mmCIF file of C-alpha atoms and ligand atoms in Angstrom:
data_model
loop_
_atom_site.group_PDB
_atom_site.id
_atom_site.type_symbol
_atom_site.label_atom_id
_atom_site.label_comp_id
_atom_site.label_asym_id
_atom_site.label_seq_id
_atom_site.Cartn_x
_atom_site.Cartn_y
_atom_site.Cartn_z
ATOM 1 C CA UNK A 632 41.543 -88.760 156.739
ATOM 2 C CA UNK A 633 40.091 -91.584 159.062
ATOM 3 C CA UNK A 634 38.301 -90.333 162.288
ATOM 4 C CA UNK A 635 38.837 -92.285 164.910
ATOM 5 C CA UNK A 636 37.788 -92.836 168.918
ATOM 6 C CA UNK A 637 40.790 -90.464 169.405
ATOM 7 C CA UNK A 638 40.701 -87.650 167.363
ATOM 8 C CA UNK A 639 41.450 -84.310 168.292
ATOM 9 C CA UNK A 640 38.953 -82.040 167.008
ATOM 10 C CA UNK A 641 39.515 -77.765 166.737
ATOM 11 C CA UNK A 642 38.043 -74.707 164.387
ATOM 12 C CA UNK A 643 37.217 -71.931 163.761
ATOM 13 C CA UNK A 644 34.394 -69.479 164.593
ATOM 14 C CA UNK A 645 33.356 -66.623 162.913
ATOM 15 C CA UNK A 646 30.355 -65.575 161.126
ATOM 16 C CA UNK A 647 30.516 -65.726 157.859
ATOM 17 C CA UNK A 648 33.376 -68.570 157.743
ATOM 18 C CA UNK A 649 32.493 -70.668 155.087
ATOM 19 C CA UNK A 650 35.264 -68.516 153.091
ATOM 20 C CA UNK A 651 37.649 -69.041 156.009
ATOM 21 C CA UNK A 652 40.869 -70.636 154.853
ATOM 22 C CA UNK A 653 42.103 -72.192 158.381
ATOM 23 C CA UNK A 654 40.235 -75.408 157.580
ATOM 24 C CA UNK A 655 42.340 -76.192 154.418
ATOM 25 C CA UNK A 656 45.861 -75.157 156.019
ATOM 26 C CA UNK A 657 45.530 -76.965 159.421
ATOM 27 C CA UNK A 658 43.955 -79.933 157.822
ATOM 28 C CA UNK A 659 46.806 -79.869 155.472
ATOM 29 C CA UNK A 660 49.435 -79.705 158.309
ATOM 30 C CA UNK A 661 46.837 -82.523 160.072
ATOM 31 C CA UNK A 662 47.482 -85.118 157.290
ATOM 32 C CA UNK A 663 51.308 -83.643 156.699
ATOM 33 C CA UNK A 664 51.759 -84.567 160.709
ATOM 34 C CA UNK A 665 50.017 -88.119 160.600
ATOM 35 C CA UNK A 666 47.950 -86.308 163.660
ATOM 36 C CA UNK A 667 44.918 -88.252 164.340
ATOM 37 C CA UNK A 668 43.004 -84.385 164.356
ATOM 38 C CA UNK A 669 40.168 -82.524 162.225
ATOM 39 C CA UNK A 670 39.930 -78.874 161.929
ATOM 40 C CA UNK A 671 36.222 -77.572 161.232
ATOM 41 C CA UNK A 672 34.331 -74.353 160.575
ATOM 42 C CA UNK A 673 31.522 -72.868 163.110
ATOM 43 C CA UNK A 674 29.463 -70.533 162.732
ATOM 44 C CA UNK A 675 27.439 -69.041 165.827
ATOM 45 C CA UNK A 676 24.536 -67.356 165.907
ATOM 46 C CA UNK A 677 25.751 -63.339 166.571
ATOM 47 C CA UNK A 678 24.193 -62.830 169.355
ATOM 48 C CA UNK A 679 24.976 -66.903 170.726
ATOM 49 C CA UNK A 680 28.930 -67.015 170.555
ATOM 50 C CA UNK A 681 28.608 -66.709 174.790
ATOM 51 C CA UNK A 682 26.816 -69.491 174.564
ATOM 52 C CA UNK A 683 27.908 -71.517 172.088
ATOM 53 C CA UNK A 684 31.952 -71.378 174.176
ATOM 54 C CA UNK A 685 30.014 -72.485 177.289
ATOM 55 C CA UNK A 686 28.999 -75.676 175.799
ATOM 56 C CA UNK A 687 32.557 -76.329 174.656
ATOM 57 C CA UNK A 688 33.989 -75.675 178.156
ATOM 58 C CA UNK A 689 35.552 -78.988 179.719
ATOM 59 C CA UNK A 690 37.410 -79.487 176.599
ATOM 60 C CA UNK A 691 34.864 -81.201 173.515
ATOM 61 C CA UNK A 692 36.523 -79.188 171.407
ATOM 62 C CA UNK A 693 40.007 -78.779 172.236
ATOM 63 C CA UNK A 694 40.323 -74.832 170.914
ATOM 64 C CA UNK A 695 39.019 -72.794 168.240
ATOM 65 C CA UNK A 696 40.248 -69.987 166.303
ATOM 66 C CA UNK A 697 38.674 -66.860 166.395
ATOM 67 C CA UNK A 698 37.321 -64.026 163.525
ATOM 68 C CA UNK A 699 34.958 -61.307 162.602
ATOM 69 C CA UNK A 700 33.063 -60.795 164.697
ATOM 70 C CA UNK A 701 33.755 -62.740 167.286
ATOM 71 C CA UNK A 702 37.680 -61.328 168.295
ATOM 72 C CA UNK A 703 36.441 -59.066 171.488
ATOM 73 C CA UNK A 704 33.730 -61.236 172.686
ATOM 74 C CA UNK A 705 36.280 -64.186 173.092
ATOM 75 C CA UNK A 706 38.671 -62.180 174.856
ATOM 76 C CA UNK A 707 35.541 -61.048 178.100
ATOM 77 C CA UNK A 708 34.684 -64.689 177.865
ATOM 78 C CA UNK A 709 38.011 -66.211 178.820
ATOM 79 C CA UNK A 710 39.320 -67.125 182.494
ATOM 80 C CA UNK A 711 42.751 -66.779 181.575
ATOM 81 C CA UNK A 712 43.962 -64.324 178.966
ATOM 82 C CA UNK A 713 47.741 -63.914 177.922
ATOM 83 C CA UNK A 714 49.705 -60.150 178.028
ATOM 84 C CA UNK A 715 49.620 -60.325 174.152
ATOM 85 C CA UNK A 716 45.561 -61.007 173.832
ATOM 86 C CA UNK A 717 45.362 -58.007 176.870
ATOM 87 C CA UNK A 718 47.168 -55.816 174.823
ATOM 88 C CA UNK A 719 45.155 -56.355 171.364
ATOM 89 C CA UNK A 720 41.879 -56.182 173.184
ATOM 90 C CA UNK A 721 41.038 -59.169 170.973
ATOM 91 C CA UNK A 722 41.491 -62.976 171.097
ATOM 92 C CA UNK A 723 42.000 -64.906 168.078
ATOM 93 C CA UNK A 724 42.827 -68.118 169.906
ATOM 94 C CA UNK A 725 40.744 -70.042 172.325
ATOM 95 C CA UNK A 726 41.709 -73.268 174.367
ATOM 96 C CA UNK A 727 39.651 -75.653 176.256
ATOM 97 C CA UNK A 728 41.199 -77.315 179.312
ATOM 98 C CA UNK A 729 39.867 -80.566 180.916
ATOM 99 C CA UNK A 730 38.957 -78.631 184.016
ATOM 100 C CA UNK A 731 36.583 -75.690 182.554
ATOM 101 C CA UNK A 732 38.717 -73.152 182.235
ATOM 102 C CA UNK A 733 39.011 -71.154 178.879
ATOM 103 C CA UNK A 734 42.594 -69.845 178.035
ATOM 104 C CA UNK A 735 42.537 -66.843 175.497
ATOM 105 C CA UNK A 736 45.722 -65.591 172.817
ATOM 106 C CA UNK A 737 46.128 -63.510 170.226
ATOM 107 C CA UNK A 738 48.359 -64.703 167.519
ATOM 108 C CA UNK A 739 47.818 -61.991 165.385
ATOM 109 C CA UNK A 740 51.122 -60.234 165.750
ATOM 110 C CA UNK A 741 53.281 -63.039 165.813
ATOM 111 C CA UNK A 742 51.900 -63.756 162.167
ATOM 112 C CA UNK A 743 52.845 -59.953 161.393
ATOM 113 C CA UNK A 744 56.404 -60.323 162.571
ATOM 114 C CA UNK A 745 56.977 -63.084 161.364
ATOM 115 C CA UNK A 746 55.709 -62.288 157.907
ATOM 116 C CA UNK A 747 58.034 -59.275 157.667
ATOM 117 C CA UNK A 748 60.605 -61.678 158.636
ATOM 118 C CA UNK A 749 60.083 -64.076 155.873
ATOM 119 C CA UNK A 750 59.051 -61.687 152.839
ATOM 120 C CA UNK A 751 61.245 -58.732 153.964
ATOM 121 C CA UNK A 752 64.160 -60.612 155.124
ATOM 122 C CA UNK A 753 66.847 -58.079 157.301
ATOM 123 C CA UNK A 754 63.922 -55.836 158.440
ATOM 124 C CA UNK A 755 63.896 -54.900 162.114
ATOM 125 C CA UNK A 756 61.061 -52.991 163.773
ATOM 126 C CA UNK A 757 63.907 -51.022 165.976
ATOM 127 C CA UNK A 758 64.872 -49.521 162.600
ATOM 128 C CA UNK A 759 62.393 -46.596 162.310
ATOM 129 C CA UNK A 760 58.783 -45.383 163.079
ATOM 130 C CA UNK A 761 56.011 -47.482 161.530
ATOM 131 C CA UNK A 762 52.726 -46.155 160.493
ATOM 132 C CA UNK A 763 50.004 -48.519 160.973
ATOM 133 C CA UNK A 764 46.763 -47.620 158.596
ATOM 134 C CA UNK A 765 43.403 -48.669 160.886
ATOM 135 C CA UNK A 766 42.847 -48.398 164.374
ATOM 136 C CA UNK A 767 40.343 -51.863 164.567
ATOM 137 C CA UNK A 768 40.877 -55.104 165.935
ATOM 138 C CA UNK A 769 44.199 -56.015 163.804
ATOM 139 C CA UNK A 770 45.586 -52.653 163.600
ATOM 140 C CA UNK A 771 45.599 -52.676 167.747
ATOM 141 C CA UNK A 772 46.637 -56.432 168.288
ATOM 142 C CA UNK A 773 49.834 -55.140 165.769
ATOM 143 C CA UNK A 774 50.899 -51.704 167.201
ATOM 144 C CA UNK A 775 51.188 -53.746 170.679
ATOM 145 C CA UNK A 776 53.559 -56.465 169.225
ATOM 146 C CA UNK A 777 55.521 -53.719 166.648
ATOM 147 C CA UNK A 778 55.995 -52.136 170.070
ATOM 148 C CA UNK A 779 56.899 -55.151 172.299
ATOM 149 C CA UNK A 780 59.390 -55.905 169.138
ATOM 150 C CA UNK A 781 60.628 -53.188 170.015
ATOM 151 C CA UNK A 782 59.769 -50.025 167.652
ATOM 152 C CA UNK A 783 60.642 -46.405 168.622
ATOM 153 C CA UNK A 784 57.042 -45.327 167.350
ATOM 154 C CA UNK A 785 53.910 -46.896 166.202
ATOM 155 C CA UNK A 786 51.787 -44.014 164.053
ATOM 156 C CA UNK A 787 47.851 -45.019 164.091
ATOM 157 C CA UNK A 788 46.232 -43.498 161.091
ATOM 158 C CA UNK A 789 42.957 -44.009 160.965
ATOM 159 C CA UNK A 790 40.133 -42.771 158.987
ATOM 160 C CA UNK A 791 37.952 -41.557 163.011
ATOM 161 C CA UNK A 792 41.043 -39.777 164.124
ATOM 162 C CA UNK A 793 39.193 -40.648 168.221
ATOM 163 C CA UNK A 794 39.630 -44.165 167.560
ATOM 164 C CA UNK A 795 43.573 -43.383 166.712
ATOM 165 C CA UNK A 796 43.669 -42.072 169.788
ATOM 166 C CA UNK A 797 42.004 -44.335 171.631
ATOM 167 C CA UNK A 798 43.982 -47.482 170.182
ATOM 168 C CA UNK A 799 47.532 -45.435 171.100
ATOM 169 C CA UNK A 800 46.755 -44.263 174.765
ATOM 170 C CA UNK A 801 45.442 -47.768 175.689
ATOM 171 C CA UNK A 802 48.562 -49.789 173.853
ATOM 172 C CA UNK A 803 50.872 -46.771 175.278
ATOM 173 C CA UNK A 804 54.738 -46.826 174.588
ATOM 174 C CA UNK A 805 55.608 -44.721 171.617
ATOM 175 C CA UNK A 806 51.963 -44.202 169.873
ATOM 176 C CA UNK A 807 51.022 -41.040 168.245
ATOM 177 C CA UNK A 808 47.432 -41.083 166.258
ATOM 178 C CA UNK A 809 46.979 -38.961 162.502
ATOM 179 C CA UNK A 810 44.362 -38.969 160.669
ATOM 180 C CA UNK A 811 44.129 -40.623 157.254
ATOM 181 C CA UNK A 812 44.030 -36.864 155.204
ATOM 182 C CA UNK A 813 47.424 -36.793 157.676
ATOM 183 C CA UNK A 814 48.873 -40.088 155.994
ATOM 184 C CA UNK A 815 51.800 -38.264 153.906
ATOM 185 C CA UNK A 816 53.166 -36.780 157.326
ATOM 186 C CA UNK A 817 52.685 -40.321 159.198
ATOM 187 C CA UNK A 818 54.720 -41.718 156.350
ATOM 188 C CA UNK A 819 57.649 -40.003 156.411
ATOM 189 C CA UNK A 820 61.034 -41.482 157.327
ATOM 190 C CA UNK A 821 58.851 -44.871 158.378
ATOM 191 C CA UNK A 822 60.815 -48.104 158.454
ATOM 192 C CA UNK A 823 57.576 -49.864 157.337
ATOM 193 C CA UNK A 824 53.988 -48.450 156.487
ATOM 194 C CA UNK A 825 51.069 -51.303 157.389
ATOM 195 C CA UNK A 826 47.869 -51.715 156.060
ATOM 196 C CA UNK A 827 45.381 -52.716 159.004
ATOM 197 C CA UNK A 828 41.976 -51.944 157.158
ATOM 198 C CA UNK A 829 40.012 -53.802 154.722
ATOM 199 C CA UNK A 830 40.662 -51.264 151.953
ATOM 200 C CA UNK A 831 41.728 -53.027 148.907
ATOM 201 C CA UNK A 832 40.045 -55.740 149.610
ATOM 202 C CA UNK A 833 38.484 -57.658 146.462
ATOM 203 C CA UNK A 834 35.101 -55.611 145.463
ATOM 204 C CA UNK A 835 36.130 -52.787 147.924
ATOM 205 C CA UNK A 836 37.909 -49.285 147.175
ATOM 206 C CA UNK A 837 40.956 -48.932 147.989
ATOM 207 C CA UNK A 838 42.094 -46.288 149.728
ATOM 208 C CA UNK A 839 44.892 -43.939 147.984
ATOM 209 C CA UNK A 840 47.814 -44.240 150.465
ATOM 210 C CA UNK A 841 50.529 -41.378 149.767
ATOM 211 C CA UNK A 842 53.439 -44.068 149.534
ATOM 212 C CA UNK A 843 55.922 -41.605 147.693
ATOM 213 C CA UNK A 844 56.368 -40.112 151.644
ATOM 214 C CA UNK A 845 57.737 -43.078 152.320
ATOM 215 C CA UNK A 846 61.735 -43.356 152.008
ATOM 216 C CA UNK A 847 62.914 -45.945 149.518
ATOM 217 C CA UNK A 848 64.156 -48.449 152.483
ATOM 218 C CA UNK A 849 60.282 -48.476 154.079
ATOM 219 C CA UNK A 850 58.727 -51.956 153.848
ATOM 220 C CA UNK A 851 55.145 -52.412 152.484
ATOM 221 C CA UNK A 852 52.637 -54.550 154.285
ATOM 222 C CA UNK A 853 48.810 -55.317 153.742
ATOM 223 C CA UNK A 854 47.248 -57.619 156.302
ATOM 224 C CA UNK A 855 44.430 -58.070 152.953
ATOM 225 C CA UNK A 856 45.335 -61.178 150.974
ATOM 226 C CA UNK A 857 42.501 -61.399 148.319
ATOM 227 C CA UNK A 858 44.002 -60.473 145.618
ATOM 228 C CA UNK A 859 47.211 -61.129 147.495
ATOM 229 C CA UNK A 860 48.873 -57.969 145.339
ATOM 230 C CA UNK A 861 46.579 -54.978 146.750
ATOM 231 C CA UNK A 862 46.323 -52.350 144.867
ATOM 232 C CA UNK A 863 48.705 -50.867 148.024
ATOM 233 C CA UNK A 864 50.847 -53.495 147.588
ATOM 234 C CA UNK A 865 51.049 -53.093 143.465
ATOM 235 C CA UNK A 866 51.782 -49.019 143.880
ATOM 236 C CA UNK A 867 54.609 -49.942 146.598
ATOM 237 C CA UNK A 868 56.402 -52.639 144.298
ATOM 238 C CA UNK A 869 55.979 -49.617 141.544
ATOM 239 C CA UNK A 870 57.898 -47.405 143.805
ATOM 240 C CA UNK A 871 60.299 -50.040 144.032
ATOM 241 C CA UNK A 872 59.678 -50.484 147.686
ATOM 242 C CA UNK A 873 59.574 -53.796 149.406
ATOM 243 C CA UNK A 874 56.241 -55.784 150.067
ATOM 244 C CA UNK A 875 55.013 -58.584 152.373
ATOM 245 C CA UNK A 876 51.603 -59.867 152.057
ATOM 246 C CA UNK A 877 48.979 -60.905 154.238
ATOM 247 C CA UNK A 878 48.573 -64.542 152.699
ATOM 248 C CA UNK A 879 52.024 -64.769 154.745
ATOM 249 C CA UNK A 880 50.493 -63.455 157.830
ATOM 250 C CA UNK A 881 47.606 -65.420 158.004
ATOM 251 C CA UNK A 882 49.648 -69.013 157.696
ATOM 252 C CA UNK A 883 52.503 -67.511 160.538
ATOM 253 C CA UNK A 884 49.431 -66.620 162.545
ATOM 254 C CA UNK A 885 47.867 -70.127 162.059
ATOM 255 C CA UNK A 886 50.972 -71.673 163.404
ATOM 256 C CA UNK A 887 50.995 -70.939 166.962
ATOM 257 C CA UNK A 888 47.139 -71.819 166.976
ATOM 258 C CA UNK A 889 48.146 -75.263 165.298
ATOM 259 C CA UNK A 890 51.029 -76.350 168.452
ATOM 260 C CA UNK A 891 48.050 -75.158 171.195
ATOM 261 C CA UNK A 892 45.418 -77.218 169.586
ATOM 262 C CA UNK A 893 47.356 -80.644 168.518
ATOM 263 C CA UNK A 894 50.467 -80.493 170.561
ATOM 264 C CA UNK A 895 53.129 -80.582 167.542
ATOM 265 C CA UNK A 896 55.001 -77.650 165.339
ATOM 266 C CA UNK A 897 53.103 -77.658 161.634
ATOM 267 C CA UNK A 898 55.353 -80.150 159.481
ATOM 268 C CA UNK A 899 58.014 -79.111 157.537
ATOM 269 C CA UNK A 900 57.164 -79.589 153.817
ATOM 270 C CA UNK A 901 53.438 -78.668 153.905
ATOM 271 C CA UNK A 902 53.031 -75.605 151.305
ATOM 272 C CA UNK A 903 50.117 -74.833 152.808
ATOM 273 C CA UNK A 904 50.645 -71.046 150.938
ATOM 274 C CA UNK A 905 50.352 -73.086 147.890
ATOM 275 C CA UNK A 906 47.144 -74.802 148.538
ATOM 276 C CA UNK A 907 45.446 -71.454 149.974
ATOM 277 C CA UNK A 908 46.282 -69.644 146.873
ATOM 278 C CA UNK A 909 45.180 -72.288 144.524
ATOM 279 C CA UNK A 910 41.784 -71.909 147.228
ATOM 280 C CA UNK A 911 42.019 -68.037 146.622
ATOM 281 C CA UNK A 912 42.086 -68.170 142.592
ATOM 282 C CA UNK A 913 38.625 -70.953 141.936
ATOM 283 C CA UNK A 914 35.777 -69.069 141.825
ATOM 284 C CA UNK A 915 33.940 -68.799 145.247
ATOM 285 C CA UNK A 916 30.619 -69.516 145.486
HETATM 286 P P1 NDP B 878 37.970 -53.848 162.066
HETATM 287 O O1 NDP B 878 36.639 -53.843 161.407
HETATM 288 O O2 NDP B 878 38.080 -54.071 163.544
HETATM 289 O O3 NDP B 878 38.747 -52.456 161.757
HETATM 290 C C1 NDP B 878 38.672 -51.859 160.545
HETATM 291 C C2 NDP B 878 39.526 -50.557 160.537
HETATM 292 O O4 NDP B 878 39.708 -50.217 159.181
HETATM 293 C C3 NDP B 878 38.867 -49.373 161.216
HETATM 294 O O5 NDP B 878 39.866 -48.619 161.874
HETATM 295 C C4 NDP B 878 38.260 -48.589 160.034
HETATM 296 O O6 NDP B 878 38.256 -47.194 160.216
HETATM 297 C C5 NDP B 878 39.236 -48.894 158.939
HETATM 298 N N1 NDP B 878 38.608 -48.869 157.609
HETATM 299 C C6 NDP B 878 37.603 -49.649 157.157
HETATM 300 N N2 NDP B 878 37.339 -49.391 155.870
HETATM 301 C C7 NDP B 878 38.174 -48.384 155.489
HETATM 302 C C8 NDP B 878 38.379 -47.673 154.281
HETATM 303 N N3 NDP B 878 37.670 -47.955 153.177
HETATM 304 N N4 NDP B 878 39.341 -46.731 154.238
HETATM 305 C C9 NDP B 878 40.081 -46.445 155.333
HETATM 306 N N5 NDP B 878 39.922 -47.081 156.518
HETATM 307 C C10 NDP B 878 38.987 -48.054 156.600
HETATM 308 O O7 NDP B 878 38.804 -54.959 161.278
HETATM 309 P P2 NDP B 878 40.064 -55.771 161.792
HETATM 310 O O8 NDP B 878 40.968 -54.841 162.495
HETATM 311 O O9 NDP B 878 39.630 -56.992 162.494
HETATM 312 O O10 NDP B 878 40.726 -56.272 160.406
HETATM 313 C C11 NDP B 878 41.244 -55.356 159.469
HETATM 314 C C12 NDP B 878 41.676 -56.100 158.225
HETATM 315 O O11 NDP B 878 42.800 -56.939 158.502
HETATM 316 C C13 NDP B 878 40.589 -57.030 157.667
HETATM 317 O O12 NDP B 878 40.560 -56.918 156.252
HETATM 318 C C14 NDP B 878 41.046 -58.407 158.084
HETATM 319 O O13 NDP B 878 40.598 -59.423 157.213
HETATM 320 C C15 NDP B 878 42.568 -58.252 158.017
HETATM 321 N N6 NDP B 878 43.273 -59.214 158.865
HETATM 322 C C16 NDP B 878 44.143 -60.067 158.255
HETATM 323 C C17 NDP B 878 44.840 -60.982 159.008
HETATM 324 C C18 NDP B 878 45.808 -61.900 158.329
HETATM 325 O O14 NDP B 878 46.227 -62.892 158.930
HETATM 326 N N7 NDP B 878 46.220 -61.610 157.105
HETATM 327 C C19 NDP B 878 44.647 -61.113 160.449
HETATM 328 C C20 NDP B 878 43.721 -60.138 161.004
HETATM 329 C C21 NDP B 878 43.053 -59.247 160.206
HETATM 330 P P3 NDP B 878 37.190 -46.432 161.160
HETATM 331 O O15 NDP B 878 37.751 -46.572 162.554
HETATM 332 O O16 NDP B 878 37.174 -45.050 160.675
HETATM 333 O O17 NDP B 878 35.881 -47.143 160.970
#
């Protein structure tokens, strides 16, 4: 990669983000493209992420992804935020225009629907309720899209039944909250059951989801991608139930962010999946 006088320069900001696997897939797409572009990692101070998207405003950087724990704050900071980011309460995408202004997106969802599209191919949110497990950042960002897509109901279970609550009167349409001892009941003739928590993540417990509610047709999802089988994911494919992974999410949501910042569609022929999950299996230090 040769920087030049004319390079495009985006990242991502979180804290931590060294483990953050945007650099590798939109450099990859970068030097797939021939775009004269870098993608980097920042990492703010906590309490300096107002300050640190001040100092980008007039366009230094052209736009940086957003994570933990970072999502909300982007969203107050922005001048212009789109319906999607309004309804997630969260931006994951920031862009810097030439003038000052800050535009704000969430990408989020698209990466979720288009992730069931991909791994669960003929699945349609219209087809039934879907329970959604987590009522945080992700979970919220996906019960607006699932319901903008066009599900009859979105079913919140969350482990603080308020926040539940909270998540499905502000994203409105067809929400209804349980609780997670409630999960068997939320489950029940789903089209698709959701995993928006870190539970199952690598070195975390998992949480014992009651998938034998679920009818044989219901689609498995876990936004977690390290290990990229879950132990949810590994008890669904046991029931013979069909499972998308959130490896799949994260390069669909990565895609949108990719056009904003550089101006072209990621290139064809770029298995960026394959690099990340050669990036997922070294030992991290
Ligand atoms: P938040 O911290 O905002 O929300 C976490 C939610 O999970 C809360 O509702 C919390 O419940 C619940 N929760 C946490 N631990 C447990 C547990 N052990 N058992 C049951 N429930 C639990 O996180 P986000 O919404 O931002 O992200 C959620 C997950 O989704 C993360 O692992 C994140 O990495 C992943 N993600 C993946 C993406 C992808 O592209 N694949 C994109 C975005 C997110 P309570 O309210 O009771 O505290």
């Amino acid at each position: 990669m040769t920087i030049s006088g004319r390079t495009v320069v985006a990242g991502v900001a979180g804290s931590p983000v060294t483990h953050s696997l945007s650099p590798l897939i939109h450099n990859a797409w970068l030097a797939g493209a021939g775009i004269d572009g870098v993608y980097v990692a920042f990492s703010p101070a906590e309490d300096g992420f107002a300050r640190f998207v001040d100092g980008l405003r007039g366009g230094a950087v052209r736009g940086l992804n957003v994570t933990i724990p970072f999502k909300e704050t982007a969203l107050v900071l922005a001048d212009e935020v789109s319906a999607r980011a309004r309804a997630a309460q969260a931006a994951n995408l920031l862009v810097f225009e030439p003038d000052g202004r800050v535009r704000a997106d969430n990408t989020d969802g698209l990466g979720m629907l288009g992730a069931l599209a991909a791994q669960a191919p003929g699945f349609q949110p219209q087809a039934g309720p879907i329970a959604l497990l987590g009522a945080g950042g992700a979970a919220r960002g996906a019960a607006a899209a699932l319901i903008a897509a066009g599900a009859p109901e979105v079913r919140i279970v969350n482990r603080t039944l308020e926040k539940a609550q909270t998540v499905a009167a502000d994203v409105g349409g067809s929400c209804a909250a349980f609780p997670l001892e409630a999960a068997a009941a939320a489950f029940e003739g789903v089209a698709a059951v959701i995993n928006a928590t870190p539970a199952g993540l690598a070195g975390r417990a998992a949480f014992e989801a009651p998938l034998e509610a679920t009818p044989e047709t219901a689609v498995v999802m876990d936004m977690v991608y390290q290990p990229l089988v879950t132990p949810l994911l590994a008890k669904a494919q046991a029931l013979g139930r069909r499972t998308v992974d959130g490896l799949e999410m994260l390069v669909r949501q990565a895609a949108p962010s990719f056009e904003a910042f550089y101006g072209a569609a990621p290139p064809e022929g770029v298995d960026v999946r394959c690099l990340a999950l050669t990036a997922l299996e070294r030992p991290r230090p």
